[in-house]
Coordinates of C-alpha atoms and ligand atoms in Angstrom, one line a residue:
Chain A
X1 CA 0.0 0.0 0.0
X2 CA 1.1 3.4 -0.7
X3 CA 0.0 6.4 1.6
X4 CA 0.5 10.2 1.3
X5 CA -0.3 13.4 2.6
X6 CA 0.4 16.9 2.5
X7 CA -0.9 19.4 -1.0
X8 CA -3.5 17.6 -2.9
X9 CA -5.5 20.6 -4.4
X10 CA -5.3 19.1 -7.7
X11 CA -5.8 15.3 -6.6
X12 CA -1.7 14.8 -7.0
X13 CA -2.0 12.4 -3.8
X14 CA -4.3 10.0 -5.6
X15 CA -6.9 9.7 -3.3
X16 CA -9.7 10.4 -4.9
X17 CA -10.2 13.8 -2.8
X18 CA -8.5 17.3 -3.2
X19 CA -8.3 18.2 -0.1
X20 CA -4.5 18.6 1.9
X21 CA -4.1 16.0 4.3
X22 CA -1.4 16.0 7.3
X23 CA -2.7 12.7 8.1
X24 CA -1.2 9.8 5.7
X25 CA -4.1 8.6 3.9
X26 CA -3.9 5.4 1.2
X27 CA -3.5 6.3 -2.4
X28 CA -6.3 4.5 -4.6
X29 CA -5.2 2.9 -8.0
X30 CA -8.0 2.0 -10.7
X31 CA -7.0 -1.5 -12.0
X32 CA -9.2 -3.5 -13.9
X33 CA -12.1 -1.0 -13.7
X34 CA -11.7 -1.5 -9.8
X35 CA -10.3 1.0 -7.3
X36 CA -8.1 -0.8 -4.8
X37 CA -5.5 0.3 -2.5
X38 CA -3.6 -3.3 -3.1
X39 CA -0.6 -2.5 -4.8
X40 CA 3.1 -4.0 -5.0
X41 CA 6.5 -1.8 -4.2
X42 CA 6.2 0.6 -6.8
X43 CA 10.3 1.2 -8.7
X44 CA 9.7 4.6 -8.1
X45 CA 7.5 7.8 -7.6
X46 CA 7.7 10.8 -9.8
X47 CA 6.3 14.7 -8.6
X48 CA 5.3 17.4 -11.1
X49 CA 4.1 20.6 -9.7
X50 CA 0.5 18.8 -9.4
X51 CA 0.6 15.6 -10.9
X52 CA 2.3 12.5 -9.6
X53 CA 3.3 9.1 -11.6
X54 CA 3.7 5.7 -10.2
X55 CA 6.1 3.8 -11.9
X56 CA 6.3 -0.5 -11.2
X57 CA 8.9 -3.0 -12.1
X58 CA 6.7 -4.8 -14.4
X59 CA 6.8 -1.5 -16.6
X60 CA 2.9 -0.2 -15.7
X61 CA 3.1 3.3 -14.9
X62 CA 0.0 4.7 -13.5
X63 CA -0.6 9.1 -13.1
X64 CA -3.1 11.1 -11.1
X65 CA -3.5 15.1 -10.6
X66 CA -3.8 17.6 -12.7
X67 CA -3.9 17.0 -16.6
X68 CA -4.9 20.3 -17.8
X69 CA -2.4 19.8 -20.5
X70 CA -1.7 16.1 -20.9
X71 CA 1.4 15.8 -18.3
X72 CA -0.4 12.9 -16.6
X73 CA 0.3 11.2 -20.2
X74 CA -3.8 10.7 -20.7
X75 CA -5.7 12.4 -23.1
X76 CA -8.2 13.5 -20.8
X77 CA -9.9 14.5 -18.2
X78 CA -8.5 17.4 -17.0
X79 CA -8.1 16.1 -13.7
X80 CA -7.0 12.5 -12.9
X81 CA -8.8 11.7 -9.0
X82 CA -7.3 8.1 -8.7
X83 CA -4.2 7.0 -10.4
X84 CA -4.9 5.7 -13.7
X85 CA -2.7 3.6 -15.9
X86 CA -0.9 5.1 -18.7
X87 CA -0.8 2.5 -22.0
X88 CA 2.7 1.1 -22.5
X89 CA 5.7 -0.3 -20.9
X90 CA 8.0 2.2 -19.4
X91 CA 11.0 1.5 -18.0
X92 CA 11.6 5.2 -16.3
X93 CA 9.9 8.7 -16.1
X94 CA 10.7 12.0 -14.5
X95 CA 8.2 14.8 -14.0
X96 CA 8.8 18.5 -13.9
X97 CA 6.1 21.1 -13.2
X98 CA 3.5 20.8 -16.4
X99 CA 5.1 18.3 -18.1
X100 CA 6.7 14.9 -18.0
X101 CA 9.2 12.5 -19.9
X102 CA 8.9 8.5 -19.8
X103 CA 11.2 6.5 -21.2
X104 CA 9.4 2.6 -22.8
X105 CA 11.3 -1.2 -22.7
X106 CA 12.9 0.5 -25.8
X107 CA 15.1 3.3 -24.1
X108 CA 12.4 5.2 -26.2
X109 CA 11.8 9.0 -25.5
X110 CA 8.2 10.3 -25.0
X111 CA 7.0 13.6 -23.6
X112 CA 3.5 14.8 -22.6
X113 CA 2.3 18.0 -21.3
X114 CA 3.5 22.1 -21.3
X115 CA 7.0 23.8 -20.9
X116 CA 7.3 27.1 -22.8
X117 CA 10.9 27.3 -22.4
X118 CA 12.0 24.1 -23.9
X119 CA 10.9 21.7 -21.2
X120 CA 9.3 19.3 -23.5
X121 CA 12.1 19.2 -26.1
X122 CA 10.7 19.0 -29.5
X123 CA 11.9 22.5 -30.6
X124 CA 9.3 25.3 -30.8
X125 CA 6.7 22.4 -29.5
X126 CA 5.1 24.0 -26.1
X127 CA 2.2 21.7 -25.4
X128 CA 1.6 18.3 -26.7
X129 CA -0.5 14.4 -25.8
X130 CA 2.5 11.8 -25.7
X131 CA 4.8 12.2 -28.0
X132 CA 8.1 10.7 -28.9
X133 CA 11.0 12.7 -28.5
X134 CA 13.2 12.1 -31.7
X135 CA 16.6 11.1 -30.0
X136 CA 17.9 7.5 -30.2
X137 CA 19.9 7.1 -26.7
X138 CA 20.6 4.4 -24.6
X139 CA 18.8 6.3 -21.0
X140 CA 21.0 5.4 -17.6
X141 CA 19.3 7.9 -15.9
X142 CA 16.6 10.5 -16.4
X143 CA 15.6 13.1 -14.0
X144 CA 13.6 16.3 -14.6
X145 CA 12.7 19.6 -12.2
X146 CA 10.7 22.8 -12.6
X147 CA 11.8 23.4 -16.0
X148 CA 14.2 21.3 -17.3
X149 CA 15.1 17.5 -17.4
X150 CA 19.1 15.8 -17.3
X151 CA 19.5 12.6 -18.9
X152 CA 22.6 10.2 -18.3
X153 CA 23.7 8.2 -21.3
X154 CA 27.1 5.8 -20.3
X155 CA 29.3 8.9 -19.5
X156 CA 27.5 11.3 -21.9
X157 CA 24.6 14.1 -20.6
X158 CA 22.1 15.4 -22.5
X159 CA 19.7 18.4 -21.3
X160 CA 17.2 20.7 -22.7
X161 CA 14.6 23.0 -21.3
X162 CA 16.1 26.7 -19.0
X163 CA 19.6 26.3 -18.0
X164 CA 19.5 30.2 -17.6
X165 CA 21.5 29.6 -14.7
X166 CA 24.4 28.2 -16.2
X167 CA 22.9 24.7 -14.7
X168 CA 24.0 23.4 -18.2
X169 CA 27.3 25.1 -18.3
X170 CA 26.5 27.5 -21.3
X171 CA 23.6 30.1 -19.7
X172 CA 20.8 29.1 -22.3
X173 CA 17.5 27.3 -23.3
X174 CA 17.9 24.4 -25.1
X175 CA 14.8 23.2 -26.9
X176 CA 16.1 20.0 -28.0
X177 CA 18.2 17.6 -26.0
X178 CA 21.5 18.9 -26.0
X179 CA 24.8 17.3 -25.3
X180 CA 26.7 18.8 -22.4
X181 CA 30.1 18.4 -21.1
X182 CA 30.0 18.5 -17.5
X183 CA 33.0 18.3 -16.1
X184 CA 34.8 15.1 -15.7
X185 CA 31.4 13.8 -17.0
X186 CA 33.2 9.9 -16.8
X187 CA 33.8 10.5 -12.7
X188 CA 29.8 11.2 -12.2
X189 CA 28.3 8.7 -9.3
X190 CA 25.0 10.2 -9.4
X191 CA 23.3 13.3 -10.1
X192 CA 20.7 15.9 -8.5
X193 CA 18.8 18.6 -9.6
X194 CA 17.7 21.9 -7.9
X195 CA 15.2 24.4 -9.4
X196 CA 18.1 26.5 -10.8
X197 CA 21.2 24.1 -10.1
X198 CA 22.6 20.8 -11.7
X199 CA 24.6 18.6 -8.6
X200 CA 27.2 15.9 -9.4
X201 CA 28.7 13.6 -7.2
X202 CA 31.8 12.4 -8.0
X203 CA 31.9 9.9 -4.6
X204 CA 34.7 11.3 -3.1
X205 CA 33.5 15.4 -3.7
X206 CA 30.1 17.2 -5.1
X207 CA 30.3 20.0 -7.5
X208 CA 27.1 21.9 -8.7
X209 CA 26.4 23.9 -11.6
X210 CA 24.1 27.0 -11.8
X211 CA 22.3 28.9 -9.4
X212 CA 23.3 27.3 -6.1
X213 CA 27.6 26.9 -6.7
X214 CA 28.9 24.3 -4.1
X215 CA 32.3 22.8 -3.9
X216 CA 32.4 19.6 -0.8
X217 CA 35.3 17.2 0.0
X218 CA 34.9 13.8 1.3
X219 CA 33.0 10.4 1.6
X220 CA 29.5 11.1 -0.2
X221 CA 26.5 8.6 0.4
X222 CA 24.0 10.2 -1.2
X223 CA 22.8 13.3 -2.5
X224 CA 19.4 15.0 -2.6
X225 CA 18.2 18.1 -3.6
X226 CA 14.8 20.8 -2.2
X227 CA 14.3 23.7 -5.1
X228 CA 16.8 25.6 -3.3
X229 CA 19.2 23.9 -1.5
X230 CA 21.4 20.3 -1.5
X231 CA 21.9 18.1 1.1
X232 CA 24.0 15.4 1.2
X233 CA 25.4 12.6 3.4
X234 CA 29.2 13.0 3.7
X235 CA 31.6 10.8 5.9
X236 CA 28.0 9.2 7.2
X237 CA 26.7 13.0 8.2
X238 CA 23.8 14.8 7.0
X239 CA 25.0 18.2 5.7
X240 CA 22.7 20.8 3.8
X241 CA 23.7 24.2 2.1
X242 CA 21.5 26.8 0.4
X243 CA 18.1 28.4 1.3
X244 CA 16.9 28.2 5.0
X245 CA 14.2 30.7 5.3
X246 CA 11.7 27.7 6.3
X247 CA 14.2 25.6 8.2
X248 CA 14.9 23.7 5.2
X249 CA 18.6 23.0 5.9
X250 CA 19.4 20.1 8.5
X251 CA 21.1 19.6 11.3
X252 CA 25.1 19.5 10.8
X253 CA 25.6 16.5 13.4
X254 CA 22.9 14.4 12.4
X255 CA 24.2 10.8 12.0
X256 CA 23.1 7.7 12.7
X257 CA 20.2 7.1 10.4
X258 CA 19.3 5.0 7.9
X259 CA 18.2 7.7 4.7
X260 CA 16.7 10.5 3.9
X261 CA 14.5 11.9 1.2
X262 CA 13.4 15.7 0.0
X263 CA 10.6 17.5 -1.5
X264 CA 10.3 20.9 -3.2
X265 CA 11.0 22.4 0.2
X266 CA 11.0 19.5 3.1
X267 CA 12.7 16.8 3.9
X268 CA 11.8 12.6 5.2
X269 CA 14.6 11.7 7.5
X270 CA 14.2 7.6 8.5
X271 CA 15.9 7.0 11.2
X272 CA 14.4 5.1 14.2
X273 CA 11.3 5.7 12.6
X274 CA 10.3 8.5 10.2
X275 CA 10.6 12.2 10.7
X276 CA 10.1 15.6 9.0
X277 CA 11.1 18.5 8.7
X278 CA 11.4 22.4 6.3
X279 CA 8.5 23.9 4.8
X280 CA 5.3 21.4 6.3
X281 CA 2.5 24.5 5.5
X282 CA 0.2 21.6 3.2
X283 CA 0.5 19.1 6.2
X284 CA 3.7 17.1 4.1
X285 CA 5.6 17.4 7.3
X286 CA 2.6 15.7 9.4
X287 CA 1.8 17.8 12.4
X288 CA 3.6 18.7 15.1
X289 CA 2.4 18.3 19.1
X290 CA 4.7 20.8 20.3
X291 CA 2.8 23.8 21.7
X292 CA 2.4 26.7 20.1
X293 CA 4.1 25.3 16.9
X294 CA 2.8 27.1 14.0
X295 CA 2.7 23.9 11.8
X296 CA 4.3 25.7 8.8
X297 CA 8.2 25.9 9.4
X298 CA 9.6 22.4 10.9
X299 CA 13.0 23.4 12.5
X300 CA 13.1 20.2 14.7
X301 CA 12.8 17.0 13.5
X302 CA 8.7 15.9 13.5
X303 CA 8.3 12.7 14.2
X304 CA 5.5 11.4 11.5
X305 CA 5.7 7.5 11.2
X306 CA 6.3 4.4 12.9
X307 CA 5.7 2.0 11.2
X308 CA 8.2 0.1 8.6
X309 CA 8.5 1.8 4.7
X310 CA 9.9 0.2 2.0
X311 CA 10.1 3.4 0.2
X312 CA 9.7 7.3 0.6
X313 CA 9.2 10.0 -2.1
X314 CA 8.4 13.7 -1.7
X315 CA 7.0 16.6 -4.3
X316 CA 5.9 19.8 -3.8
X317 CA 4.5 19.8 -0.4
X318 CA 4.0 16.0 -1.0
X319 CA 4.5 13.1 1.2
X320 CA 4.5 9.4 -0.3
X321 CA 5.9 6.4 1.2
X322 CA 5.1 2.6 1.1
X323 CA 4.4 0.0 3.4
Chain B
X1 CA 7.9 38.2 7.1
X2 CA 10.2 36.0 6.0
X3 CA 10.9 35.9 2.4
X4 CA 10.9 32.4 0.3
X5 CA 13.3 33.5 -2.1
X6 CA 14.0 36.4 -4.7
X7 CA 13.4 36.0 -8.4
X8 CA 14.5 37.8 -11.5
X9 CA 11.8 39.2 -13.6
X10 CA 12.9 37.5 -16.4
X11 CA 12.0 34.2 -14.6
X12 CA 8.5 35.3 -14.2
X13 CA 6.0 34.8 -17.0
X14 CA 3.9 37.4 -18.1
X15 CA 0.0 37.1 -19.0
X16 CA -0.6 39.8 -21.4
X17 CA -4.8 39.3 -21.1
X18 CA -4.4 39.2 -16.9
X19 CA -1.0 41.5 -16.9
X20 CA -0.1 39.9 -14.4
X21 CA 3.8 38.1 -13.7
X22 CA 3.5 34.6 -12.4
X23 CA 6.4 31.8 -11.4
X24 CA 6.0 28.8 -10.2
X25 CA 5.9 27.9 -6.1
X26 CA 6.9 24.9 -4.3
X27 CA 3.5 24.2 -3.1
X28 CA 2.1 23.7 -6.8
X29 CA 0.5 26.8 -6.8
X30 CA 2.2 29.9 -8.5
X31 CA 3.4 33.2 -7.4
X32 CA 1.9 36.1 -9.0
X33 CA 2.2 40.2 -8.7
X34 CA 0.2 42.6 -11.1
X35 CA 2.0 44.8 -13.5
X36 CA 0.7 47.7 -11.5
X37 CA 2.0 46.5 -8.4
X38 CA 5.3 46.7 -10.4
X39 CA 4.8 50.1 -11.6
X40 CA 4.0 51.6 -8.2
X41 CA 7.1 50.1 -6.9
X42 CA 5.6 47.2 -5.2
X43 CA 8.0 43.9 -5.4
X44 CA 6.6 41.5 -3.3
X45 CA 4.8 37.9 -5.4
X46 CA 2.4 35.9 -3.2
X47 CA 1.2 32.6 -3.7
X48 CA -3.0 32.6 -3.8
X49 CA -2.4 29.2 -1.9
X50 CA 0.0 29.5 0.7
X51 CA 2.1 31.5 3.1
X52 CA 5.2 31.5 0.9
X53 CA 6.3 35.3 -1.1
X54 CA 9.0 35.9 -3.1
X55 CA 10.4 39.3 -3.7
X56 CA 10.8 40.7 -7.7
X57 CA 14.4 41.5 -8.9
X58 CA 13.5 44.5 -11.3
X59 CA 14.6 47.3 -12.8
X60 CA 11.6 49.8 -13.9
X61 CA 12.8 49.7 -17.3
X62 CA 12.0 46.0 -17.1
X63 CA 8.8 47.5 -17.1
X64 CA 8.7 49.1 -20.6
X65 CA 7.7 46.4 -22.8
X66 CA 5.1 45.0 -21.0
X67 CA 3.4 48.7 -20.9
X68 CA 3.1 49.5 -24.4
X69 CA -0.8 50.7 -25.5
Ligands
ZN1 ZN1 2.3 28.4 -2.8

């Protein structure tokens, strides 16, 4: 079972209501013509700025939210209340605010939805139903944000959509994707993306690219980006620069825990059990039992679950994670 | 008042029919100021759904091609 809370004006949680929840509340898949709550492990889950996509080993990729231009990858209705198959066998996706990119069983390209400044890659193309992206690449990894997407091809990277910010090296919109050479592109571990800023780690360092410019020595774990800042684990510590004007950035000392994940402006720390904290104003950070606590700005860790998860994903001011 | 963040005019997008300047907010929402509000020296965007403003980088001769008729 999958269960989410937190901004759901536009159905993005799935459950059939569009109301925010800070309670965690099942998401509802429509399989076979019946809504059930019965579902496996999903791979992974993808976040637009209203839409959400659900993406299974066995290649079904369901969407729910807001559709208003096709970036759930249906044809209609504007709104999606449960999440609803899309046709196909996808082997990845990545979602960025009005659009979204999935990848088929045939490292096959396709893109569905709106981007005005090159976010869907098809050239002058801003809006568009499901359609295939003509680039013949071998997709390692694929990840999209706000308003553009980074895909990993062996040591290659492609990008198109706003890289105003010098997130793709050169300070410009590509509307195709567009080979870049990020630096010592072979050395790349893995890769994160802020709203204005392309993140690289290289294992033993992270370098970024764009808005948010960081330079950190040592052991890296992991990296994970909000919008606006990037936190990482380094020699087994979580560590976080950039934006803090809603307690986004975590505690220095923090060790001993087992992962962590991050939304548009929050973070799921899973330790113990599971805990919150940044910007929780749609109820993604759960609610807090502290007095007085305004239930907006989550400076301490929140505790918000205790019970196991097999997986946790955030979007903006969304909280999923699996049982 | 604490400020979300502070974006450049250029990274706003502008509704010629509303005239109003709108970019995109974590919550899902978007934040929006009127081209007024620009004009009278106003430079603060909200967010019709949440708590969250950002504050417009802006020159007033930014100002000049939205204004023409
Ligand atoms: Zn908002």
């Amino acid at each position: 079972m999958i269960l989410a809370c937190g901004s759901n004006g536009k159905y993005q949680l799935g459950n059939g209501s569009d109301e925010d929840s800070s309670e965690f509340i099942p998401c509802k898949f429509l399989i076979d013509g019946q809504i059930t709550q019965s579902v496996q492990r999903p791979l992974k889950i993808l976040h637009g700025g209203n839409h959400t996509m659900v993406l299974f080993e066995n290649g079904q990729l369901f969407s729910c939210g807001d559709n208003t231009f096709g970036q759930c990858g249906h044809d209609s209705p504007q709104l999606i209340t449960v999440f609803t198959q899309v046709p196909g066998k996808w082997s990845n996706a990545s979602c960025g605010w009005e659009f979204s990119i999935l990848v088929n069983d045939k490292s096959e390209l396709f893109v569905c939805g709106s981007g005005s400044k090159g976010e869907l890659g098809l050239g002058d193309t801003t809006q568009c139903k499901l359609t295939k992206i003509p680039i013949d690449l071998q997709v390692d990894d694929i990840q999209s944000t706000v308003q553009y997407t980074l895909l990993r091809s062996g040591d290659n990277f492609y990008a198109w959509g706003n890289g105003k910010k010098g997130q793709f090296i050169e300070k410009a919109i590509f509307q195709t994707p567009t080979k870049v050479d990020l630096p010592r592109s072979k050395d790349i571990k893995s890769y994160a993306l802020t709203k204005d800023s392309v993140v690289l780690n290289y294992g033993s360092s992270i370098k970024s690219l764009g808005r948010l410019e960081i330079e950190v020595q040592g052991q890296i774990q992991s990296i994970k980006t909000m919008w606006s800042s990037i936190h990482y684990q380094i020699d087994g510590k979580l560590s976080s620069q950039g934006n803090n004007s809603h307690g986004q950035l975590s505690d220095n000392h923090l060790t001993n825990f087992e992962s962590f994940e991050t939304g548009s402006e929050h973070g799921i720390l899973q330790k113990d059990q599971l805990y919150s904290w940044g910007w929780g104003e749609h109820g993604n950070c759960g609610t807090s039992s502290e007095p007085n606590h305004d239930q907006i700005v989550f400076k301490q860790l929140n505790p918000i679950y205790d019970q196991p998860v097999s997986l946790i994903s955030c979007g903006c001011a969304t909280t999923f994670i699996v049982q | 008042m604490d400020i979300y963040d502070e974006i450049e005019i250029e990274d706003f997008t502008f509704d010629p029919e509303l005239k109003i300047f709108q970019h995109p907010c974590p919550c899902g929402d978007r934040f929006a100021i009127t081209l007024d509000d620009l004009v009278d020296g106003e430079d603060i965007a909200v967010c019709p759904s949440c708590s969250l403003m950002v504050k417009v980088i802006f020159e007033p001769e930014d100002l000049e091609e939205f204004l023409e008729d």
